[in-house]
Coordinates of N, CA, C and O in Angstrom, one line a residue:
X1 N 101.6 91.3 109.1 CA 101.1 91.0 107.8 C 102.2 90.0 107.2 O 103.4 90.3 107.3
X2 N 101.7 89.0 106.7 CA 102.9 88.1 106.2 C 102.7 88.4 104.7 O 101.8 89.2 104.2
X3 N 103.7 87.7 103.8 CA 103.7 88.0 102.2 C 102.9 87.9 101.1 O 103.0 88.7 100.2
X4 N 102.0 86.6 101.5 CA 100.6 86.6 101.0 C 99.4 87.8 101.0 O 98.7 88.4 100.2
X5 N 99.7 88.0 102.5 CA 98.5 89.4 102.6 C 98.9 90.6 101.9 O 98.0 91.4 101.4
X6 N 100.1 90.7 101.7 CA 101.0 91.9 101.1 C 100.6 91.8 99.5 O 100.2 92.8 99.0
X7 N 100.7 90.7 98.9 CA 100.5 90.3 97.7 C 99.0 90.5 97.6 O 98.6 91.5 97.0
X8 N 98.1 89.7 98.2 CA 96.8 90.1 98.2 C 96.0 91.7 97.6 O 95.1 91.8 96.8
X9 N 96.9 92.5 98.3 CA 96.6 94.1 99.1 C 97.2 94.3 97.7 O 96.4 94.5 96.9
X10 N 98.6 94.3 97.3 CA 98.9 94.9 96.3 C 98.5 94.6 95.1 O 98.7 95.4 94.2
X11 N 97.9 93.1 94.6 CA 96.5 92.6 93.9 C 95.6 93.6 93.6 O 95.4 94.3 92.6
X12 N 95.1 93.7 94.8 CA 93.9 94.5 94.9 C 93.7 95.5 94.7 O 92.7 96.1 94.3
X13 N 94.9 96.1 95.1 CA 94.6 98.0 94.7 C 95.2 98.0 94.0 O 95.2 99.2 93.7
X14 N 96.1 97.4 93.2 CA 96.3 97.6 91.6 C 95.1 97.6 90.7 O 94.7 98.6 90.1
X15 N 94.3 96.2 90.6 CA 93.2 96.2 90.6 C 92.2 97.4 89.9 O 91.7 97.7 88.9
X16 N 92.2 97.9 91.7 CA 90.9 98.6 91.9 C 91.8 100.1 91.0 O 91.3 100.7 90.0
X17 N 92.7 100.3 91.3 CA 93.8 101.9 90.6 C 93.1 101.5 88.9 O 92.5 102.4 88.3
X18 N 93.2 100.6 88.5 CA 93.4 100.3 87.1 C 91.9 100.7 86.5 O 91.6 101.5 85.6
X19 N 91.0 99.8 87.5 CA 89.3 100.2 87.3 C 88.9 101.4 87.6 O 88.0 101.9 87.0
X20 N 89.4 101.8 88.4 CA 89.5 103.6 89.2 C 89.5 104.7 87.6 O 88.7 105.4 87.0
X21 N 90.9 104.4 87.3 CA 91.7 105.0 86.0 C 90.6 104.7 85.0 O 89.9 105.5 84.5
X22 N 90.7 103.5 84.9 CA 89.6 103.4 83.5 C 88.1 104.1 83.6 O 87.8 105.0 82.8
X23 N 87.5 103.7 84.5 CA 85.7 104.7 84.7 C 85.9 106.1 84.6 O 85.3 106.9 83.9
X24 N 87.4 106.4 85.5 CA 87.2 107.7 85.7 C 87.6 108.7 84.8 O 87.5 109.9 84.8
X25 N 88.5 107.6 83.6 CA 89.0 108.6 82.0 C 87.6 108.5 81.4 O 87.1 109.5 81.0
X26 N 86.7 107.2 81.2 CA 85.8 107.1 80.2 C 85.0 108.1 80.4 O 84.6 108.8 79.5
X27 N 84.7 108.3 82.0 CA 82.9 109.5 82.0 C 83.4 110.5 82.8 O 82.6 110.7 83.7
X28 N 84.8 111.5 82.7 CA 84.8 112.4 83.7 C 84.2 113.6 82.7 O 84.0 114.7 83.1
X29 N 84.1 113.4 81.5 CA 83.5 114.4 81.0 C 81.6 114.8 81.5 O 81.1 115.9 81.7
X30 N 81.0 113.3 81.6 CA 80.0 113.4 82.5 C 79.7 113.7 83.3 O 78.6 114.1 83.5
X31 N 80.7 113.6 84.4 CA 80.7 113.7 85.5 C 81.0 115.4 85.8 O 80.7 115.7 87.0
X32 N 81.4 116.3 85.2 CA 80.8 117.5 85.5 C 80.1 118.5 86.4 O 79.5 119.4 85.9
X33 N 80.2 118.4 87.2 CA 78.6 119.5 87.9 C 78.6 120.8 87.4 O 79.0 121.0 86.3
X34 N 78.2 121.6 87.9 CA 78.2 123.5 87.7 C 79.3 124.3 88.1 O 79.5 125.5 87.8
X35 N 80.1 123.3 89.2 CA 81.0 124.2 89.7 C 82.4 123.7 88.7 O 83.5 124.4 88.8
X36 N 82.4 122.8 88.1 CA 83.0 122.4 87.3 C 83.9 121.5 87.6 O 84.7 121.2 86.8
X37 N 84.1 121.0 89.2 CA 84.7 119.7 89.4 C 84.0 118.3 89.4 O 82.8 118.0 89.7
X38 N 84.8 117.5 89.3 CA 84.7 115.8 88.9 C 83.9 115.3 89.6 O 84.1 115.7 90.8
X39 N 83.1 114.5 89.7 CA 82.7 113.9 91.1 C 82.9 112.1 90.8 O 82.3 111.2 90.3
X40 N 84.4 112.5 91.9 CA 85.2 111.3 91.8 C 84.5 110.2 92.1 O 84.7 109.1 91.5
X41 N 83.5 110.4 93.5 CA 82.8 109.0 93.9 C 82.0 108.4 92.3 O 82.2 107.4 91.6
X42 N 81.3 109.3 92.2 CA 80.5 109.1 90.9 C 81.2 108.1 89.7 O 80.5 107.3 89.0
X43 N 82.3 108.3 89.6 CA 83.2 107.6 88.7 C 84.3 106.8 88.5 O 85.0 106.3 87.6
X44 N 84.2 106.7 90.1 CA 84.8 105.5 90.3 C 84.3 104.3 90.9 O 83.4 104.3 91.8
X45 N 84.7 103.3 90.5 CA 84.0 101.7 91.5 C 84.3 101.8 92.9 O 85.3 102.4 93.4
X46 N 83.4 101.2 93.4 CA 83.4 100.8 95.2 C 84.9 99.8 95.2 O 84.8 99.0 94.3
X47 N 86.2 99.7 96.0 CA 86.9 98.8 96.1 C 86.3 97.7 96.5 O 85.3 97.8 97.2
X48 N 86.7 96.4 96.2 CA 86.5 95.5 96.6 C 86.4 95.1 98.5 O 87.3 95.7 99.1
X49 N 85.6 94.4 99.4 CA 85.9 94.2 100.5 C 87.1 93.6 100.4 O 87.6 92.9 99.5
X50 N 87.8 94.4 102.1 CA 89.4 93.9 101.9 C 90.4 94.6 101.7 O 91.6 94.3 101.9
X51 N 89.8 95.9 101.0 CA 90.4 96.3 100.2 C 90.4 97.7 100.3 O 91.3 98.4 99.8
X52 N 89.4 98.3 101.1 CA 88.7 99.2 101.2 C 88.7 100.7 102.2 O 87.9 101.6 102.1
X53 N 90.2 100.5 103.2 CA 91.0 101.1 103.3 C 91.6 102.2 103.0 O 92.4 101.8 102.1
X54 N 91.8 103.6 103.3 CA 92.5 104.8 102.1 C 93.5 105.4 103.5 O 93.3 105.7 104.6
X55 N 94.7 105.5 102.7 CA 96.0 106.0 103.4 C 96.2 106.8 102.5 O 95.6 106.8 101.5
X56 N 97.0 107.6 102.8 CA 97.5 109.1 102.8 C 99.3 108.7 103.6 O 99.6 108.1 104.6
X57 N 100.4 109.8 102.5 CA 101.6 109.9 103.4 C 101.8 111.1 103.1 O 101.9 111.5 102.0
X58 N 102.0 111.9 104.6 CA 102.5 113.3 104.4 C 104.1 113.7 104.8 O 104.6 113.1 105.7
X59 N 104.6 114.4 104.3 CA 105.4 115.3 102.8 C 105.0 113.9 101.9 O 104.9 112.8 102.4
X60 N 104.8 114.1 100.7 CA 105.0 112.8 99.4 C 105.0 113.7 98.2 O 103.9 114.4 98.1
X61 N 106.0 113.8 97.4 CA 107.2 112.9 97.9 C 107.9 113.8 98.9 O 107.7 115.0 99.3
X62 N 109.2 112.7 99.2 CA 110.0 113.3 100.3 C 111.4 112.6 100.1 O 111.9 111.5 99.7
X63 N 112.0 114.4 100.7 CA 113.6 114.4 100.1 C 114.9 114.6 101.3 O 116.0 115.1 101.1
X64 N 114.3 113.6 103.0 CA 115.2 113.8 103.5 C 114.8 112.5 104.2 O 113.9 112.0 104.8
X65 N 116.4 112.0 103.9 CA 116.4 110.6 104.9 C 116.3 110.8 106.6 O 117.3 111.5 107.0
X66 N 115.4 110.3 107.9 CA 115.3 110.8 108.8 C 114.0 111.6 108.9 O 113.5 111.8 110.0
X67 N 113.6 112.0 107.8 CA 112.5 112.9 108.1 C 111.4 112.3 108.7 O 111.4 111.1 108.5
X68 N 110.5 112.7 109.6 CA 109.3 112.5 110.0 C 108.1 112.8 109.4 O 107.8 113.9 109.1
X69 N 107.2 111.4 109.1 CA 106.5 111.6 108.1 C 104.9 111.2 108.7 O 104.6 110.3 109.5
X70 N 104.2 112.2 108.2 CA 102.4 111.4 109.0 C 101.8 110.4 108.0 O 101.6 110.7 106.8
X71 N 101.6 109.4 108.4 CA 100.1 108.8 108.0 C 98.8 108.7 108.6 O 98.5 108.3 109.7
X72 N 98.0 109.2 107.7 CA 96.2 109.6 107.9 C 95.7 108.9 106.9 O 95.9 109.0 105.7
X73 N 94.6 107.9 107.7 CA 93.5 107.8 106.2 C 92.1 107.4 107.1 O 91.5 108.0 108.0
X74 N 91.9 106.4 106.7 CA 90.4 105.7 107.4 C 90.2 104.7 106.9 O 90.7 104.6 105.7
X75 N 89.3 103.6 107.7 CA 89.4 102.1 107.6 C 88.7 102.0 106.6 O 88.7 100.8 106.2
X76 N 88.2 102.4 106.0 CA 86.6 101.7 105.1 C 85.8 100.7 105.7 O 85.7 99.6 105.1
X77 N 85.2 101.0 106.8 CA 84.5 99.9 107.3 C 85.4 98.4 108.0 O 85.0 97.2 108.2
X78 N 86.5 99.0 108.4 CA 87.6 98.2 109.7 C 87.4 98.2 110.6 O 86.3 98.7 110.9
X79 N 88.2 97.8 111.8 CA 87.9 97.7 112.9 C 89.0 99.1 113.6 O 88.6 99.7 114.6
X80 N 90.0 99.4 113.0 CA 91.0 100.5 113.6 C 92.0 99.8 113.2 O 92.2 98.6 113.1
X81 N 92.8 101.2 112.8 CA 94.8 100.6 112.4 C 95.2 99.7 113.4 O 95.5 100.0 114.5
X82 N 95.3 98.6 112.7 CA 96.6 97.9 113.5 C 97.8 97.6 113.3 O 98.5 96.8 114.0
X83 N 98.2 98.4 112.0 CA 99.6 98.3 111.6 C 99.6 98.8 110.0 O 98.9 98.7 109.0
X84 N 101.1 99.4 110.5 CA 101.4 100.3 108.9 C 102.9 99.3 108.8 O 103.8 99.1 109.6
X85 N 102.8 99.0 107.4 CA 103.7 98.3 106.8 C 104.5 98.8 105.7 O 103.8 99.1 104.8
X86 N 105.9 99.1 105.4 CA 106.4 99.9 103.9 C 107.4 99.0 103.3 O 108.2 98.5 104.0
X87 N 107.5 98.8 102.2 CA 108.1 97.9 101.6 C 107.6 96.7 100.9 O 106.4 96.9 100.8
X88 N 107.8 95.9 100.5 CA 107.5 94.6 99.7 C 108.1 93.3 99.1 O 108.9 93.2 98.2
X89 N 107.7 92.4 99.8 CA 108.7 90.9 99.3 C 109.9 91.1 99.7 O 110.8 91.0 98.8
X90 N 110.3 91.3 101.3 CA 111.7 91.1 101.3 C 112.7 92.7 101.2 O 113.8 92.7 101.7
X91 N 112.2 93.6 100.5 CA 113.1 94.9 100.5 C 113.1 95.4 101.7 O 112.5 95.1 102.8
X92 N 113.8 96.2 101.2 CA 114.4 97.1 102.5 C 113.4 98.5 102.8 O 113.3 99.5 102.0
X93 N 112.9 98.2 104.1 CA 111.3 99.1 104.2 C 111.8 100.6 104.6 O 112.8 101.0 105.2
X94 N 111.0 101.3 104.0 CA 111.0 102.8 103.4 C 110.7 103.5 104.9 O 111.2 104.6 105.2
X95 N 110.0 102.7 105.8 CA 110.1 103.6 107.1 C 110.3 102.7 108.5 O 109.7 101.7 108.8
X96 N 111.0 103.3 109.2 CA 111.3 102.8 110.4 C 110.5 103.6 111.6 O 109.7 104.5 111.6
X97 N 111.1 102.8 112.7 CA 110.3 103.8 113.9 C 108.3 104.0 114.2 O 107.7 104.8 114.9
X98 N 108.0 103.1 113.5 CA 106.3 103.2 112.8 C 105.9 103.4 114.4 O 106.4 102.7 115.3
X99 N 105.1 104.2 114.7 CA 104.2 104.2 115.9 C 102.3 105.1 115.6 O 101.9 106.1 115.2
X100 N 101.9 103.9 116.2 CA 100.3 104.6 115.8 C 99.9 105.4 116.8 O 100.1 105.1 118.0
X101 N 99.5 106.7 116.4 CA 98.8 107.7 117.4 C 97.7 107.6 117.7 O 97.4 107.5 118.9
X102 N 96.7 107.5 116.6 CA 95.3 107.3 117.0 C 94.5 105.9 116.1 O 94.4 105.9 114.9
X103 N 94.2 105.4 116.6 CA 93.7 103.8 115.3 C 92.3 104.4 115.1 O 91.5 103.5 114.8
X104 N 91.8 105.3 115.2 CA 90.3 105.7 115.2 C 89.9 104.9 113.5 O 90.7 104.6 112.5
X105 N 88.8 104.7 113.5 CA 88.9 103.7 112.3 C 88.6 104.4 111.0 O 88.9 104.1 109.9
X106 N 87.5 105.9 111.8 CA 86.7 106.7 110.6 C 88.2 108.0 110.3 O 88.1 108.9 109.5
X107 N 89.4 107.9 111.1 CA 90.3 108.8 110.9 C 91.6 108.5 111.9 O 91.7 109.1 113.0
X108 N 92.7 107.5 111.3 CA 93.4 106.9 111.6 C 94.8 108.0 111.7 O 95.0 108.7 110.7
X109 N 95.8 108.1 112.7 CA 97.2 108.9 112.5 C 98.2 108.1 112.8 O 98.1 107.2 113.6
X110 N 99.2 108.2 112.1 CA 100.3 107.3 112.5 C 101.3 108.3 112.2 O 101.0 109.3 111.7
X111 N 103.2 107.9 112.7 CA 104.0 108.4 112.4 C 105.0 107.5 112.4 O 105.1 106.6 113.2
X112 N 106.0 108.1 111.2 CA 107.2 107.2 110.9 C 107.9 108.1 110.8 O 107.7 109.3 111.0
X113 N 109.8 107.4 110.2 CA 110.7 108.3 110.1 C 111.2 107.4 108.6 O 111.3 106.2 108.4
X114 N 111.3 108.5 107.9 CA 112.2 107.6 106.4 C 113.3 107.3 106.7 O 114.2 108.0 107.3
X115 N 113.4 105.9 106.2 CA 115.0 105.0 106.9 C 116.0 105.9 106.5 O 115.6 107.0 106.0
X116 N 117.6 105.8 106.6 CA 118.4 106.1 106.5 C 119.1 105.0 104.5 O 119.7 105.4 103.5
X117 N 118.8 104.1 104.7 CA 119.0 103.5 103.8 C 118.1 103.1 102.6 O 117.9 102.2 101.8
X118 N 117.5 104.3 102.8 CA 116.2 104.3 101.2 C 117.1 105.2 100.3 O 118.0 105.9 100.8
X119 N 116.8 105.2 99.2 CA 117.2 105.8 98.0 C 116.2 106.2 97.3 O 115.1 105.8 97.7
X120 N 116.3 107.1 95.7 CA 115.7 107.4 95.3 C 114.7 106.3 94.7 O 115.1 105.2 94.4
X121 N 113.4 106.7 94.6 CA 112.2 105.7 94.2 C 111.1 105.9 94.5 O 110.6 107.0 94.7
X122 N 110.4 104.5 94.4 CA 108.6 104.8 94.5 C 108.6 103.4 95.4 O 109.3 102.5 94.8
X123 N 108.0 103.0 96.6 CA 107.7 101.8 97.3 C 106.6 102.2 98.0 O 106.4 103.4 98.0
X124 N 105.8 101.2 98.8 CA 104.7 101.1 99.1 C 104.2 100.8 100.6 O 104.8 99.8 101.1
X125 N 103.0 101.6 101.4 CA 102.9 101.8 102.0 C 101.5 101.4 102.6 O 100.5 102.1 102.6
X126 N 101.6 100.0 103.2 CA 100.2 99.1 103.6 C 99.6 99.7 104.9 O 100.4 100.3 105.6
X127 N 98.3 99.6 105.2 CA 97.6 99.8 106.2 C 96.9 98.9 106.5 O 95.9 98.7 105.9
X128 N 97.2 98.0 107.7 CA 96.2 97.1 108.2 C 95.0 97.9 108.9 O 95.3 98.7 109.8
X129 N 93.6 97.7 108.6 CA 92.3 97.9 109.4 C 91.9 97.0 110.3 O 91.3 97.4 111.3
X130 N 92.1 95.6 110.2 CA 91.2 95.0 111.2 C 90.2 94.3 110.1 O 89.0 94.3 110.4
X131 N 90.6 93.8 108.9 CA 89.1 93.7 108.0 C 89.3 94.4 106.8 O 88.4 94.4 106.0
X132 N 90.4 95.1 106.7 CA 89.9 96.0 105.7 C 91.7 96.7 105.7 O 92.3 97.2 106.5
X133 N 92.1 96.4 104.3 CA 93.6 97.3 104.1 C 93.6 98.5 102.8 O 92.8 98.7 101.9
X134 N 94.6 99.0 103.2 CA 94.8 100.3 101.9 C 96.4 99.9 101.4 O 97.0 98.8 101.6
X135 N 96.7 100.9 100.7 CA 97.7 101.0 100.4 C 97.8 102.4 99.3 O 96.9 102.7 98.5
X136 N 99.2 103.0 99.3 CA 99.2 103.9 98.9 C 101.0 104.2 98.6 O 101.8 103.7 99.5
X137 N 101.6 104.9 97.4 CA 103.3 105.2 97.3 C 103.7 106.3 97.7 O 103.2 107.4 97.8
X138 N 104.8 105.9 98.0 CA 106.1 106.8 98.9 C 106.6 107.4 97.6 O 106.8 106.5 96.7
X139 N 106.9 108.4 97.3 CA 107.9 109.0 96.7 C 108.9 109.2 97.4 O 108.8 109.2 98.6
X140 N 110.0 109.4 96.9 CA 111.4 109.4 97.9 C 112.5 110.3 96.6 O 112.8 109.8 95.5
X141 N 112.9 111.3 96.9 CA 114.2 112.1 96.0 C 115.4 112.4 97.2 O 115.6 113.6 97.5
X142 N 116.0 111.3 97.9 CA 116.9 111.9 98.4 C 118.5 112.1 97.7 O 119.4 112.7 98.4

């Protein structure tokens, strides 16, 4: 991924977070059922193509440099992970060691290790699909 697609991606699911946030404060009181949870699809917009991607990072946050961390999500209509990206514009990326286990497109695994030289913060964590990216933040309290 070069810096443009990065900027793109982080465009876009800011974007889409912001439109997400907004539908889903205006009508979650509508959105109700009987069992008395939200029904999030209901109230939120479709992301944009492109865009459409959903990652997941497990521990988050996370409080040990070295740790081993999973990523899981699914393409939204991609072709299969072809790369997990952390960081932005040049900083210094939140995970090293990136290797993909399974690129399945409807349920993608990956595994990293949190660098040695991350500090406390929030940075960001891209998913190439093939057609289709996510993104999602790292918490970090080390």
């Amino acid at each position: 991924m070069n810096k443009k697609m990065i900027a793109a991606i982080v465009g876009a699911s800011l974007t889409v977070g912001v439109l997400g946030l907004g539908a889903g404060s205006a009508f979650a009181s509508d959105k109700v059922g009987a069992t008395g949870k939200i029904a999030a699809e209901a109230a939120a917009p479709k992301p944009p193509k492109g865009a459409r991607a959903v990652v997941q990072v497990s521990p988050n946050p996370t409080a040990k440099r070295g740790e081993e961390l999973t990523i899981t999500g699914h393409c939204g209509g991609g072709k299969g992970l072809k790369a997990v990206v952390s960081g932005a514009y040049g900083g210094v990326p939140s995970l090293e060691n990136i290797r993909i286990i399974d690129d399945n497109p409807k349920g993608f695994v990956a595994k990293a290790t949190l660098s040695h030289k991350i500090g406390n913060g929030v940075g960001p964590v891209f998913v190439d699909c093939g057609g289709e990216a996510g993104v999602t933040l790292l918490v970090t309290h080390v």
